[in-house]
PDB file of C-alpha atoms in Angstrom:
ATOM      1  CA  THR D   1     119.911 133.898 119.591  1.00 45.00           C
ATOM      2  CA  PRO D   2     119.119 130.339 119.677  1.00 48.00           C
ATOM      3  CA  ASP D   3     121.375 128.521 117.114  1.00 48.00           C
ATOM      4  CA  ILE D   4     119.273 126.825 114.328  1.00 48.00           C
ATOM      5  CA  SER D   5     121.231 126.107 112.095  1.00 49.00           C
ATOM      6  CA  ASN D   6     120.701 122.622 112.798  1.00 55.00           C
ATOM      7  CA  LEU D   7     115.984 122.905 112.913  1.00 54.00           C
ATOM      8  CA  SER D   8     116.224 120.295 110.287  1.00 55.00           C
ATOM      9  CA  SER D   9     118.162 117.877 111.699  1.00 61.00           C
ATOM     10  CA  ILE D  10     117.229 118.504 115.671  1.00 61.00           C
ATOM     11  CA  ALA D  11     113.072 118.393 113.540  1.00 59.00           C
ATOM     12  CA  ILE D  12     114.051 114.243 112.651  1.00 63.00           C
ATOM     13  CA  VAL D  13     115.536 113.153 114.927  1.00 65.00           C
ATOM     14  CA  LEU D  14     112.878 114.994 117.036  1.00 65.00           C
ATOM     15  CA  GLY D  15     109.981 113.763 114.852  1.00 68.00           C
ATOM     16  CA  PHE D  16     111.009 110.137 114.778  1.00 70.00           C
ATOM     17  CA  PRO D  17     109.472 108.463 118.286  1.00 77.00           C
ATOM     18  CA  ILE D  18     106.189 110.345 116.822  1.00 79.00           C
ATOM     19  CA  ILE D  19     106.348 108.418 113.605  1.00 80.00           C
ATOM     20  CA  VAL D  20     107.333 105.162 114.773  1.00 80.00           C
ATOM     21  CA  PHE D  21     104.247 105.258 117.581  1.00 82.00           C
ATOM     22  CA  LEU D  22     102.312 106.648 114.915  1.00 82.00           C
ATOM     23  CA  LEU D  23     102.688 103.396 112.204  1.00 84.00           C
ATOM     24  CA  PHE D  24     102.478 101.329 115.491  1.00 85.00           C
ATOM     25  CA  GLU D  25      98.668 103.198 116.187  1.00 83.00           C
ATOM     26  CA  ILE D  26      98.016 102.277 112.688  1.00 84.00           C
ATOM     27  CA  VAL D  27      99.157  98.887 112.777  1.00 85.00           C
ATOM     28  CA  LEU D  28      97.611  98.242 115.441  1.00 87.00           C
ATOM     29  CA  GLN D  29      93.764  99.695 115.053  1.00 84.00           C
ATOM     30  CA  SER D  30      93.994  98.033 111.453  1.00 86.00           C
ATOM     31  CA  TRP D  31      94.408  94.858 113.219  1.00 88.00           C
ATOM     32  CA  SER D  32      91.585  95.234 115.114  1.00 87.00           C
ATOM     33  CA  GLN D  33      89.816  95.890 112.304  1.00 86.00           C
ATOM     34  CA  VAL D  34      90.619  93.246 109.785  1.00 89.00           C
ATOM     35  CA  ALA D  35      89.603  91.399 113.251  1.00 89.00           C
ATOM     36  CA  LEU D  36      86.110  92.378 113.820  1.00 87.00           C
ATOM     37  CA  PHE D  37      85.797  91.301 110.451  1.00 88.00           C
ATOM     38  CA  MET D  38      86.890  87.878 110.558  1.00 89.00           C
ATOM     39  CA  ALA D  39      84.719  87.593 113.788  1.00 88.00           C
ATOM     40  CA  ILE D  40      81.689  88.523 111.727  1.00 87.00           C
ATOM     41  CA  ILE D  41      81.974  86.623 108.527  1.00 86.00           C
ATOM     42  CA  SER D  42      83.570  83.831 110.340  1.00 84.00           C
ATOM     43  CA  ASP D  43      81.351  80.543 109.946  1.00 81.00           C
ATOM     44  CA  GLU D  44      81.666  79.336 113.636  1.00 83.00           C
ATOM     45  CA  VAL D  45      83.172  80.874 116.767  1.00 82.00           C
ATOM     46  CA  LEU D  46      86.031  82.071 117.124  1.00 82.00           C
ATOM     47  CA  SER D  47      88.187  82.984 119.995  1.00 86.00           C
ATOM     48  CA  ILE D  48      89.925  86.355 120.424  1.00 87.00           C
ATOM     49  CA  LYS D  49      93.093  85.011 120.586  1.00 89.00           C
ATOM     50  CA  GLU D  50      92.488  82.942 117.716  1.00 90.00           C
ATOM     51  CA  THR D  51      90.354  85.374 115.630  1.00 90.00           C
ATOM     52  CA  TYR D  52      93.330  87.776 115.862  1.00 91.00           C
ATOM     53  CA  LEU D  53      95.621  85.380 114.472  1.00 91.00           C
ATOM     54  CA  ARG D  54      94.041  84.776 110.974  1.00 90.00           C
ATOM     55  CA  ALA D  55      93.292  88.995 111.100  1.00 90.00           C
ATOM     56  CA  TRP D  56      97.156  89.171 111.260  1.00 91.00           C
ATOM     57  CA  GLN D  57      97.336  85.742 108.138  1.00 90.00           C
ATOM     58  CA  LYS D  58      95.673  88.416 106.055  1.00 90.00           C
ATOM     59  CA  PHE D  59      96.400  91.562 107.482  1.00 91.00           C
ATOM     60  CA  ALA D  60      98.983  92.247 105.006  1.00 91.00           C
ATOM     61  CA  SER D  61      96.414  91.703 101.681  1.00 91.00           C
ATOM     62  CA  TYR D  62      93.904  93.936 103.764  1.00 91.00           C
ATOM     63  CA  PHE D  63      96.114  96.455 104.649  1.00 91.00           C
ATOM     64  CA  TRP D  64      97.856  97.305 100.789  1.00 92.00           C
ATOM     65  CA  VAL D  65      94.057  97.581  99.508  1.00 92.00           C
ATOM     66  CA  THR D  66      93.170  99.876 101.838  1.00 91.00           C
ATOM     67  CA  LEU D  67      95.966 101.981 100.966  1.00 91.00           C
ATOM     68  CA  LEU D  68      95.073 100.908  97.583  1.00 91.00           C
ATOM     69  CA  VAL D  69      91.294 102.092  98.177  1.00 92.00           C
ATOM     70  CA  GLY D  70      91.925 105.957 100.471  1.00 90.00           C
ATOM     71  CA  LEU D  71      94.997 106.877  97.401  1.00 90.00           C
ATOM     72  CA  VAL D  72      92.061 106.834  94.541  1.00 91.00           C
ATOM     73  CA  VAL D  73      88.865 108.039  96.447  1.00 91.00           C
ATOM     74  CA  VAL D  74      91.606 110.734  97.374  1.00 89.00           C
ATOM     75  CA  THR D  75      92.351 111.543  94.292  1.00 89.00           C
ATOM     76  CA  GLY D  76      89.194 111.418  93.057  1.00 89.00           C
ATOM     77  CA  TYR D  77      88.272 113.818  95.933  1.00 89.00           C
ATOM     78  CA  ILE D  78      91.012 116.105  94.183  1.00 87.00           C
ATOM     79  CA  LEU D  79      88.992 115.770  91.521  1.00 84.00           C
ATOM     80  CA  PHE D  80      86.260 118.060  92.831  1.00 79.00           C
ATOM     81  CA  ILE D  81      84.394 115.927  95.661  1.00 83.00           C
ATOM     82  CA  VAL D  82      81.774 114.843  93.184  1.00 87.00           C
ATOM     83  CA  PRO D  83      84.205 111.785  91.831  1.00 87.00           C
ATOM     84  CA  GLY D  84      85.731 110.889  95.789  1.00 89.00           C
ATOM     85  CA  ILE D  85      81.531 109.983  96.899  1.00 91.00           C
ATOM     86  CA  ILE D  86      81.365 108.028  93.875  1.00 91.00           C
ATOM     87  CA  LEU D  87      84.532 105.672  93.741  1.00 91.00           C
ATOM     88  CA  SER D  88      84.216 105.725  98.014  1.00 91.00           C
ATOM     89  CA  VAL D  89      81.087 103.288  97.199  1.00 92.00           C
ATOM     90  CA  VAL D  90      82.041 101.770  94.105  1.00 92.00           C
ATOM     91  CA  LEU D  91      85.181 100.176  96.187  1.00 92.00           C
ATOM     92  CA  SER D  92      83.699 100.065  99.516  1.00 91.00           C
ATOM     93  CA  MET D  93      82.933  96.146  99.113  1.00 92.00           C
ATOM     94  CA  ALA D  94      87.048  95.854  98.424  1.00 92.00           C
ATOM     95  CA  GLY D  95      87.783  94.639 102.251  1.00 91.00           C
ATOM     96  CA  PHE D  96      85.226  91.653 101.998  1.00 92.00           C
ATOM     97  CA  VAL D  97      86.708  90.841  99.045  1.00 92.00           C
ATOM     98  CA  VAL D  98      90.631  90.253 100.229  1.00 92.00           C
ATOM     99  CA  LEU D  99      88.532  88.008 103.206  1.00 91.00           C
ATOM    100  CA  ILE D 100      86.443  86.810 101.814  1.00 90.00           C
ATOM    101  CA  ASP D 101      87.383  85.991  98.072  1.00 89.00           C
ATOM    102  CA  ASN D 102      91.109  86.113  98.694  1.00 88.00           C
ATOM    103  CA  VAL D 103      91.633  88.255  95.607  1.00 89.00           C
ATOM    104  CA  SER D 104      94.049  91.265  96.705  1.00 88.00           C
ATOM    105  CA  GLY D 105      96.091  94.285  94.922  1.00 89.00           C
ATOM    106  CA  PHE D 106      93.897  96.435  92.146  1.00 91.00           C
ATOM    107  CA  LYS D 107      91.531  93.028  91.301  1.00 91.00           C
ATOM    108  CA  ALA D 108      90.342  93.882  94.666  1.00 91.00           C
ATOM    109  CA  LEU D 109      89.118  97.000  93.971  1.00 92.00           C
ATOM    110  CA  ALA D 110      88.264  95.923  90.053  1.00 91.00           C
ATOM    111  CA  ARG D 111      85.978  93.215  91.872  1.00 91.00           C
ATOM    112  CA  SER D 112      84.590  95.370  94.264  1.00 91.00           C
ATOM    113  CA  ARG D 113      83.528  97.568  91.218  1.00 91.00           C
ATOM    114  CA  ALA D 114      81.993  94.961  89.455  1.00 90.00           C
ATOM    115  CA  TYR D 115      79.909  93.721  92.657  1.00 91.00           C
ATOM    116  CA  ILE D 116      78.844  97.170  92.622  1.00 91.00           C
ATOM    117  CA  SER D 117      77.937  97.948  89.355  1.00 87.00           C
ATOM    118  CA  GLY D 118      73.937  98.229  88.596  1.00 86.00           C
ATOM    119  CA  HIS D 119      73.685  98.687  92.125  1.00 89.00           C
ATOM    120  CA  GLY D 120      75.640 101.567  93.203  1.00 89.00           C
ATOM    121  CA  TRP D 121      72.676 104.034  93.465  1.00 92.00           C
ATOM    122  CA  GLN D 122      71.470 102.032  96.121  1.00 92.00           C
ATOM    123  CA  VAL D 123      74.643 101.126  98.465  1.00 92.00           C
ATOM    124  CA  PHE D 124      75.315 104.754  98.015  1.00 93.00           C
ATOM    125  CA  THR D 125      72.190 105.853 100.527  1.00 93.00           C
ATOM    126  CA  ARG D 126      72.687 103.084 102.512  1.00 91.00           C
ATOM    127  CA  LEU D 127      75.795 104.003 103.134  1.00 90.00           C
ATOM    128  CA  ALA D 128      75.291 107.728 103.310  1.00 90.00           C
ATOM    129  CA  MET D 129      72.961 106.273 106.398  1.00 89.00           C
ATOM    130  CA  LEU D 130      75.368 104.351 108.059  1.00 86.00           C
ATOM    131  CA  SER D 131      77.275 106.515 108.959  1.00 85.00           C
ATOM    132  CA  LEU D 132      74.902 109.702 108.837  1.00 88.00           C
ATOM    133  CA  ILE D 133      74.422 107.842 112.236  1.00 83.00           C
ATOM    134  CA  SER D 134      77.796 107.353 113.410  1.00 79.00           C
ATOM    135  CA  ILE D 135      78.299 111.669 112.637  1.00 83.00           C
ATOM    136  CA  ILE D 136      75.326 112.706 114.489  1.00 83.00           C
ATOM    137  CA  VAL D 137      76.308 109.915 117.555  1.00 76.00           C
ATOM    138  CA  SER D 138      80.050 111.413 117.292  1.00 76.00           C
ATOM    139  CA  LEU D 139      78.973 115.124 116.885  1.00 80.00           C
ATOM    140  CA  LEU D 140      76.535 113.987 120.112  1.00 79.00           C
ATOM    141  CA  GLY D 141      79.183 112.940 121.828  1.00 74.00           C
ATOM    142  CA  SER D 142      81.569 116.470 121.131  1.00 78.00           C
ATOM    143  CA  TYR D 143      78.188 118.556 122.793  1.00 78.00           C
ATOM    144  CA  LEU D 144      78.024 116.221 125.830  1.00 75.00           C
ATOM    145  CA  SER D 145      81.595 116.021 126.383  1.00 75.00           C
ATOM    146  CA  ASP D 146      82.291 119.986 125.851  1.00 77.00           C
ATOM    147  CA  ASN D 147      78.886 120.623 127.614  1.00 79.00           C
ATOM    148  CA  ILE D 148      77.319 118.946 129.639  1.00 77.00           C
ATOM    149  CA  SER D 149      79.212 116.287 131.111  1.00 74.00           C
ATOM    150  CA  PRO D 150      82.366 114.088 130.448  1.00 76.00           C
ATOM    151  CA  SER D 151      81.176 111.572 131.271  1.00 77.00           C
ATOM    152  CA  LEU D 152      77.896 111.439 129.259  1.00 74.00           C
ATOM    153  CA  GLY D 153      80.279 111.549 126.320  1.00 71.00           C
ATOM    154  CA  LEU D 154      82.734 109.261 127.344  1.00 75.00           C
ATOM    155  CA  ILE D 155      79.381 107.033 126.867  1.00 76.00           C
ATOM    156  CA  PHE D 156      78.110 108.304 123.956  1.00 71.00           C
ATOM    157  CA  ASN D 157      82.693 107.601 122.416  1.00 73.00           C
ATOM    158  CA  LEU D 158      82.244 103.951 124.047  1.00 76.00           C
ATOM    159  CA  LEU D 159      78.230 103.762 121.626  1.00 74.00           C
ATOM    160  CA  LEU D 160      80.123 104.305 119.171  1.00 71.00           C
ATOM    161  CA  ILE D 161      82.480 102.010 119.153  1.00 73.00           C
ATOM    162  CA  LEU D 162      81.104  99.179 120.708  1.00 76.00           C
ATOM    163  CA  VAL D 163      77.648  98.693 119.172  1.00 77.00           C
ATOM    164  CA  ILE D 164      77.613 101.063 115.385  1.00 78.00           C
ATOM    165  CA  ASN D 165      81.099 100.490 114.615  1.00 80.00           C
ATOM    166  CA  PRO D 166      80.037  96.699 114.416  1.00 84.00           C
ATOM    167  CA  VAL D 167      76.702  96.831 113.020  1.00 85.00           C
ATOM    168  CA  PHE D 168      78.494  99.301 110.552  1.00 86.00           C
ATOM    169  CA  VAL D 169      80.504  96.119 109.094  1.00 87.00           C
ATOM    170  CA  ILE D 170      77.510  93.875 110.101  1.00 89.00           C
ATOM    171  CA  TYR D 171      75.670  95.936 107.401  1.00 90.00           C
ATOM    172  CA  THR D 172      77.957  96.176 105.207  1.00 90.00           C
ATOM    173  CA  TYR D 173      78.373  92.529 104.951  1.00 91.00           C
ATOM    174  CA  LEU D 174      74.753  91.889 104.459  1.00 91.00           C
ATOM    175  CA  ILE D 175      75.489  94.380 101.527  1.00 91.00           C
ATOM    176  CA  TYR D 176      78.141  92.550  99.799  1.00 92.00           C
ATOM    177  CA  LYS D 177      76.434  88.955 100.395  1.00 90.00           C
ATOM    178  CA  HIS D 178      73.533  90.325  98.450  1.00 89.00           C
ATOM    179  CA  LEU D 179      75.454  91.894  96.145  1.00 89.00           C
ATOM    180  CA  LYS D 180      77.610  88.243  95.044  1.00 87.00           C
ATOM    181  CA  SER D 181      74.698  86.652  94.886  1.00 84.00           C
ATOM    182  CA  GLY D 182      73.301  88.126  92.452  1.00 74.00           C
ATOM    183  CA  ARG D 183      76.282  87.667  91.002  1.00 74.00           C
ATOM    184  CA  GLY D 184      77.594  85.545  88.207  1.00 67.00           C
ATOM    185  CA  GLU D 185      80.360  84.799  86.618  1.00 68.00           C
ATOM    186  CA  VAL D 186      82.301  88.301  87.840  1.00 71.00           C
ATOM    187  CA  ILE D 187      84.268  90.278  84.936  1.00 69.00           C
ATOM    188  CA  GLU D 188      86.493  92.231  86.676  1.00 72.00           C
ATOM    189  CA  GLY D 189      87.706  94.805  84.348  1.00 75.00           C
ATOM    190  CA  SER D 190      90.526  97.280  84.009  1.00 76.00           C
ATOM    191  CA  THR D 191      92.368  98.303  86.976  1.00 80.00           C
ATOM    192  CA  VAL D 192      95.006 100.870  84.703  1.00 82.00           C
ATOM    193  CA  LEU D 193      92.420 103.460  85.856  1.00 82.00           C
ATOM    194  CA  TYR D 194      93.216 102.462  89.619  1.00 84.00           C
ATOM    195  CA  GLN D 195      96.238 102.599  89.118  1.00 84.00           C
ATOM    196  CA  ILE D 196      96.657 105.943  88.180  1.00 85.00           C
ATOM    197  CA  PHE D 197      94.411 107.149  90.786  1.00 83.00           C
ATOM    198  CA  ALA D 198      96.904 105.770  93.340  1.00 84.00           C
ATOM    199  CA  PHE D 199      99.973 107.314  91.735  1.00 85.00           C
ATOM    200  CA  LEU D 200      98.912 110.792  91.685  1.00 84.00           C
ATOM    201  CA  PRO D 201      98.206 111.239  95.477  1.00 83.00           C
ATOM    202  CA  ILE D 202     102.196 110.375  95.407  1.00 84.00           C
ATOM    203  CA  VAL D 203     103.821 112.325  93.424  1.00 84.00           C
ATOM    204  CA  PHE D 204     102.147 114.718  95.219  1.00 83.00           C
ATOM    205  CA  LEU D 205     103.212 114.148  98.472  1.00 83.00           C
ATOM    206  CA  ALA D 206     106.603 113.671  96.819  1.00 85.00           C
ATOM    207  CA  LEU D 207     106.635 117.269  95.703  1.00 84.00           C
ATOM    208  CA  ALA D 208     104.894 118.971  98.400  1.00 83.00           C
ATOM    209  CA  VAL D 209     108.168 117.251 100.668  1.00 81.00           C
ATOM    210  CA  TYR D 210     110.639 118.231  98.498  1.00 79.00           C
ATOM    211  CA  PHE D 211     109.634 122.395  97.378  1.00 79.00           C
ATOM    212  CA  GLY D 212     109.284 121.987 101.655  1.00 75.00           C
ATOM    213  CA  TRP D 213     112.420 120.707 102.221  1.00 74.00           C
ATOM    214  CA  GLN D 214     114.009 123.188  99.886  1.00 72.00           C
ATOM    215  CA  VAL D 215     112.349 125.895 101.336  1.00 69.00           C
ATOM    216  CA  PHE D 216     112.743 125.430 105.236  1.00 66.00           C
ATOM    217  CA  SER D 217     116.467 124.677 104.549  1.00 65.00           C
ATOM    218  CA  SER D 218     117.273 127.559 102.800  1.00 65.00           C
ATOM    219  CA  LYS D 219     119.573 129.886 104.043  1.00 62.00           C
ATOM    220  CA  GLU D 220     117.291 133.031 103.241  1.00 66.00           C
ATOM    221  CA  PHE D 221     114.768 130.575 105.555  1.00 61.00           C
ATOM    222  CA  MET D 222     117.191 130.739 108.067  1.00 62.00           C
ATOM    223  CA  ASN D 223     118.253 134.245 108.045  1.00 65.00           C
ATOM    224  CA  THR D 224     114.570 135.290 108.531  1.00 68.00           C
ATOM    225  CA  LEU D 225     113.851 132.921 111.078  1.00 60.00           C
ATOM    226  CA  GLN D 226     116.825 134.299 113.152  1.00 64.00           C
ATOM    227  CA  LYS D 227     116.154 138.216 112.407  1.00 66.00           C
ATOM    228  CA  GLU D 228     112.375 137.342 114.028  1.00 66.00           C
ATOM    229  CA  LEU D 229     113.709 135.483 116.437  1.00 62.00           C
ATOM    230  CA  LYS D 230     115.555 138.364 117.576  1.00 67.00           C
ATOM    231  CA  ARG D 231     112.765 140.701 117.301  1.00 69.00           C
ATOM    232  CA  ASN D 232     110.708 138.628 118.871  1.00 67.00           C
ATOM    233  CA  PRO D 233     112.091 135.937 122.049  1.00 63.00           C
ATOM    234  CA  PRO D 234     109.607 133.211 122.600  1.00 57.00           C
ATOM    235  CA  THR D 235     108.285 133.379 125.709  1.00 57.00           C
ATOM    236  CA  ASN D 236     107.616 130.575 128.676  1.00 50.00           C
ATOM    237  CA  TYR D 237     104.385 130.072 130.109  1.00 46.00           C
ATOM    238  CA  THR D 238     104.503 133.059 133.429  1.00 50.00           C
ATOM    239  CA  GLY D 239     104.765 135.263 129.576  1.00 50.00           C
ATOM    240  CA  SER D 240     107.662 137.171 130.305  1.00 49.00           C
ATOM    241  CA  LYS D 241     111.108 137.102 127.850  1.00 49.00           C
ATOM    242  CA  LEU D 242     113.098 134.365 128.017  1.00 46.00           C
ATOM    243  CA  GLN D 243     117.131 134.974 127.605  1.00 50.00           C
ATOM    244  CA  THR D 244     118.541 134.607 124.314  1.00 45.00           C
ATOM    245  CA  ILE D 245     121.926 132.844 123.904  1.00 43.00           C
TER     246      ILE D 245
END
């Protein structure tokens, strides 16, 4: 049978380039998102180069706050979904807080909450409407691509990227400006709850990785896998059995 004693090492070696590629893709997409934000909030017309250069100066702070928001919201959804929806709305202005107010970290989350305090339902209905439009366009694009014409599906996906996403950002920016203009002195409040919520997913993930590693690296698992490979040898693309070593 195939030697799988070094299965874990092989998986790490093969998975490393994939991880690097995924990280590169995440950075590029986030950078482009910040560049879009900078182009919209700037009072002057910027070239593409200047837009991306300014975006890079804010990239680290924006990415960090986006990560924190994601962790906090994930914890909220784990707590029976409704807290996740509430936190998604409460923290929806954190990105603009970073780029415009120059406030980062957990303070950006607290300031977003301070802006939205008293206007949560109004913000929720407007953001929900935009999200619903994006979902409808995305589903329609998938349906057209699968059932009618891939070209039509591509057109709708481009529509989503080039039109709806910028409109979403512009509309959210206008909400942010309205909320900010209606506030006097902003009292940010405590960030302890956000810190706890951001920490919990990391703990859950670490525990899952640890116990998963213990299971997949155990001798019992390897022996069971070897027996299964003996019983059901892998097949090639023609469907015939591969010879075991």
